[in-house]
mmCIF file of C-alpha atoms in Angstrom:
data_model
loop_
_atom_site.group_PDB
_atom_site.id
_atom_site.type_symbol
_atom_site.label_atom_id
_atom_site.label_comp_id
_atom_site.label_asym_id
_atom_site.label_seq_id
_atom_site.Cartn_x
_atom_site.Cartn_y
_atom_site.Cartn_z
ATOM 1 C CA VAL A 1 15.567 9.593 5.128
ATOM 2 C CA ARG A 2 18.811 10.630 6.736
ATOM 3 C CA ASP A 3 18.149 10.088 10.042
ATOM 4 C CA LEU A 4 17.382 5.929 9.176
ATOM 5 C CA ASP A 5 20.722 6.685 6.933
ATOM 6 C CA PHE A 6 22.340 7.176 10.596
ATOM 7 C CA THR A 7 20.600 4.786 12.475
ATOM 8 C CA LEU A 8 20.958 1.569 9.654
ATOM 9 C CA GLU A 9 25.116 2.832 9.750
ATOM 10 C CA ARG A 10 25.022 1.838 13.104
ATOM 11 C CA ARG A 11 22.658 -0.909 13.456
ATOM 12 C CA GLU A 12 20.989 -3.301 10.994
ATOM 13 C CA HIS A 13 17.399 -3.350 11.893
ATOM 14 C CA PRO A 14 13.854 -4.563 9.576
ATOM 15 C CA TYR A 15 12.126 -1.950 10.805
ATOM 16 C CA GLU A 16 14.318 1.353 9.887
ATOM 17 C CA TYR A 17 14.878 -0.728 6.534
ATOM 18 C CA PHE A 18 10.725 -0.568 6.312
ATOM 19 C CA LEU A 19 10.658 3.223 7.229
ATOM 20 C CA ARG A 20 13.007 4.470 4.623
ATOM 21 C CA GLY A 21 11.564 2.634 1.623
ATOM 22 C CA LEU A 22 8.328 4.073 3.007
ATOM 23 C CA ALA A 23 9.880 7.327 3.049
ATOM 24 C CA LEU A 24 11.276 7.128 -0.505
ATOM 25 C CA CYS A 25 8.037 6.106 -1.779
ATOM 26 C CA GLN A 26 6.681 8.871 -0.391
ATOM 27 C CA GLN A 27 9.102 11.269 -2.286
ATOM 28 C CA GLY A 28 9.105 9.509 -5.439
ATOM 29 C CA SER A 29 11.964 6.991 -5.590
ATOM 30 C CA PHE A 30 10.283 3.729 -5.871
ATOM 31 C CA ALA A 31 13.593 2.218 -7.060
ATOM 32 C CA ARG A 32 15.709 3.154 -4.671
ATOM 33 C CA ALA A 33 13.028 1.758 -1.749
ATOM 34 C CA LEU A 34 13.299 -1.334 -3.310
ATOM 35 C CA PRO A 35 16.140 -2.639 -1.382
ATOM 36 C CA ASP A 36 14.941 -1.710 1.883
ATOM 37 C CA PHE A 37 12.036 -3.575 1.412
ATOM 38 C CA GLU A 38 13.643 -6.421 0.124
ATOM 39 C CA ARG A 39 16.179 -6.067 3.143
ATOM 40 C CA ALA A 40 13.611 -6.152 6.037
ATOM 41 C CA VAL A 41 11.525 -8.813 4.628
ATOM 42 C CA GLU A 42 14.649 -10.961 4.373
ATOM 43 C CA LEU A 43 15.719 -10.110 7.538
ATOM 44 C CA GLN A 44 12.023 -10.703 9.340
ATOM 45 C CA PRO A 45 9.525 -12.423 6.332
ATOM 46 C CA GLU A 46 6.934 -13.407 9.123
ATOM 47 C CA ASN A 47 6.242 -9.470 9.318
ATOM 48 C CA SER A 48 3.266 -8.515 7.013
ATOM 49 C CA GLN A 49 3.464 -4.949 6.583
ATOM 50 C CA PHE A 50 7.215 -5.394 4.695
ATOM 51 C CA TYR A 51 5.277 -7.200 2.172
ATOM 52 C CA ARG A 52 2.888 -4.387 1.656
ATOM 53 C CA GLY A 53 5.703 -1.971 0.979
ATOM 54 C CA ARG A 54 7.518 -4.325 -1.620
ATOM 55 C CA GLY A 55 4.395 -5.011 -3.367
ATOM 56 C CA LEU A 56 2.819 -1.442 -3.504
ATOM 57 C CA ALA A 57 6.609 -0.290 -4.475
ATOM 58 C CA LEU A 58 6.918 -3.147 -6.991
ATOM 59 C CA LEU A 59 3.446 -2.212 -8.545
ATOM 60 C CA GLU A 60 4.759 1.242 -8.625
ATOM 61 C CA LEU A 61 7.528 0.179 -10.803
ATOM 62 C CA GLY A 62 5.467 -1.933 -13.001
ATOM 63 C CA ARG A 63 6.387 -5.629 -11.777
ATOM 64 C CA SER A 64 2.806 -6.317 -11.335
ATOM 65 C CA ARG A 65 3.092 -10.097 -10.796
ATOM 66 C CA GLU A 66 5.930 -9.743 -8.489
ATOM 67 C CA ALA A 67 3.631 -7.235 -6.492
ATOM 68 C CA LEU A 68 1.172 -9.688 -6.779
ATOM 69 C CA GLU A 69 2.814 -12.634 -5.112
ATOM 70 C CA ASP A 70 3.824 -10.402 -2.323
ATOM 71 C CA ALA A 71 -0.066 -9.286 -1.972
ATOM 72 C CA GLU A 72 -0.932 -12.807 -1.596
ATOM 73 C CA ILE A 73 1.553 -13.345 1.119
ATOM 74 C CA LEU A 74 0.362 -10.436 2.717
ATOM 75 C CA VAL A 75 -3.522 -11.167 2.584
ATOM 76 C CA ARG A 76 -2.391 -14.386 4.087
ATOM 77 C CA LEU A 77 -0.353 -13.416 6.475
ATOM 78 C CA ALA A 78 -2.583 -10.463 7.710
ATOM 79 C CA PRO A 79 -6.081 -11.058 6.592
ATOM 80 C CA GLN A 80 -7.793 -8.671 9.456
ATOM 81 C CA ALA A 81 -6.120 -5.771 7.557
ATOM 82 C CA ALA A 82 -7.642 -3.390 5.113
ATOM 83 C CA THR A 83 -4.353 -2.607 3.568
ATOM 84 C CA SER A 84 -3.513 -6.210 2.559
ATOM 85 C CA PHE A 85 -6.965 -5.992 0.556
ATOM 86 C CA TYR A 86 -5.872 -2.720 -1.107
ATOM 87 C CA VAL A 87 -2.566 -4.087 -1.966
ATOM 88 C CA ARG A 88 -3.950 -7.062 -3.936
ATOM 89 C CA GLY A 89 -7.233 -5.266 -5.097
ATOM 90 C CA ARG A 90 -4.214 -2.771 -6.871
ATOM 91 C CA THR A 91 -2.252 -5.926 -8.276
ATOM 92 C CA LEU A 92 -5.518 -7.616 -9.405
ATOM 93 C CA HIS A 93 -5.988 -4.125 -11.121
ATOM 94 C CA ALA A 94 -2.640 -3.897 -12.370
ATOM 95 C CA VAL A 95 -2.875 -7.830 -14.249
ATOM 96 C CA GLY A 96 -6.517 -7.209 -15.477
ATOM 97 C CA ARG A 97 -8.231 -9.450 -13.108
ATOM 98 C CA LEU A 98 -10.882 -6.737 -12.655
ATOM 99 C CA GLN A 99 -13.810 -8.638 -10.738
ATOM 100 C CA GLU A 100 -11.371 -10.033 -8.566
ATOM 101 C CA ALA A 101 -9.750 -6.297 -7.816
ATOM 102 C CA LEU A 102 -13.607 -4.812 -6.971
ATOM 103 C CA ARG A 103 -13.992 -7.338 -4.842
ATOM 104 C CA ASP A 104 -10.699 -6.800 -2.661
ATOM 105 C CA LEU A 105 -11.242 -3.226 -2.606
ATOM 106 C CA ASP A 106 -15.121 -3.569 -1.760
ATOM 107 C CA ARG A 107 -13.284 -5.412 1.393
ATOM 108 C CA ALA A 108 -10.731 -2.912 2.354
ATOM 109 C CA VAL A 109 -13.473 0.138 2.047
ATOM 110 C CA LYS A 110 -15.954 -1.731 4.309
ATOM 111 C CA MET A 111 -13.020 -2.706 6.818
ATOM 112 C CA ARG A 112 -11.717 0.768 7.057
ATOM 113 C CA PRO A 113 -14.002 3.152 5.707
ATOM 114 C CA GLU A 114 -12.255 6.344 6.704
ATOM 115 C CA LEU A 115 -8.752 5.180 4.208
ATOM 116 C CA VAL A 116 -9.317 7.267 1.274
ATOM 117 C CA TYR A 117 -7.067 5.462 -0.694
ATOM 118 C CA PRO A 118 -9.264 2.410 -1.402
ATOM 119 C CA LEU A 119 -11.699 4.282 -2.129
ATOM 120 C CA ARG A 120 -9.775 6.122 -4.918
ATOM 121 C CA ALA A 121 -8.499 2.830 -6.145
ATOM 122 C CA ARG A 122 -11.760 1.289 -6.504
ATOM 123 C CA ALA A 123 -12.832 4.618 -8.266
ATOM 124 C CA GLN A 124 -10.670 3.797 -10.673
ATOM 125 C CA ILE A 125 -11.651 0.172 -11.263
ATOM 126 C CA ARG A 126 -14.988 0.868 -11.460
ATOM 127 C CA GLU A 127 -14.025 3.321 -14.291
ATOM 128 C CA ALA A 128 -12.114 0.504 -15.900
ATOM 129 C CA LEU A 129 -15.619 -1.992 -15.482
ATOM 130 C CA ARG A 130 -17.448 1.303 -16.909
ATOM 131 C CA ASP A 131 -19.483 2.157 -13.899
ATOM 132 C CA HIS A 132 -19.045 5.773 -14.140
ATOM 133 C CA GLU A 133 -21.817 6.585 -11.521
ATOM 134 C CA GLY A 134 -19.905 3.961 -8.923
ATOM 135 C CA ALA A 135 -16.283 5.804 -10.286
ATOM 136 C CA ALA A 136 -18.001 9.090 -9.457
ATOM 137 C CA ALA A 137 -19.424 8.571 -5.935
ATOM 138 C CA ASP A 138 -16.328 6.652 -4.829
ATOM 139 C CA ARG A 139 -14.344 9.723 -5.974
ATOM 140 C CA GLU A 140 -17.008 12.135 -3.941
ATOM 141 C CA ILE A 141 -16.498 10.224 -0.779
ATOM 142 C CA ALA A 142 -12.902 9.961 -0.958
ATOM 143 C CA ARG A 143 -12.951 13.414 -1.905
ATOM 144 C CA ARG A 144 -15.211 14.185 1.443
ATOM 145 C CA GLN A 145 -13.163 12.231 3.657
ATOM 146 C CA ALA A 146 -9.757 13.431 2.060
ATOM 147 C CA GLU A 147 -10.942 16.894 3.382
ATOM 148 C CA ARG A 148 -12.398 15.876 6.943
ATOM 149 C CA GLU A 149 -8.891 13.568 7.387
ATOM 150 C CA ARG A 150 -6.729 16.512 5.999
ATOM 151 C CA GLY A 151 -4.044 16.033 8.957
ATOM 152 C CA VAL A 152 -3.961 12.093 9.336
ATOM 153 C CA TRP A 153 -1.335 11.039 6.571
ATOM 154 C CA ALA A 154 -1.987 7.500 7.117
ATOM 155 C CA TYR A 155 -5.224 7.558 5.949
ATOM 156 C CA LEU A 156 -4.696 9.512 2.902
ATOM 157 C CA ASP A 157 -1.306 7.833 1.547
ATOM 158 C CA PRO A 158 -0.413 4.080 1.787
ATOM 159 C CA PHE A 159 3.470 5.036 2.013
ATOM 160 C CA ARG A 160 2.423 6.676 5.208
ATOM 161 C CA TYR A 161 2.503 5.060 8.776
#
């Protein structure tokens, strides 16, 4: 984070705000990360990844409706990205729209089966839908995938890049 602080003191760039926001989220500092994501979006509103960071930070802060707004923008800007459907699936889950959330996470898993975090999120939704066998299967696949991809943090953590 200090390197990004140093960079941003010398020049303002949306991508560095985004990276610092991600680094703060990795530390669990979602409230501190939010202004960085907001500034990145303000400076470059067409960059979909900035909505991913902000949407996930908002979700972690319990601001589900705002997170869903970012998720909808994200899916519109980047429908080819599994992470778009992961973010929207998580936010749909948070607002109680479980079937829609499950469809989005199914799509994310199908698009990027190597990603662990969509499997974990889908297991939570399946559990909420009382599909205990499906949830257990997703958790087991996620466990094996996490073991196989142990060194690839971007597959394990949605705040990694």
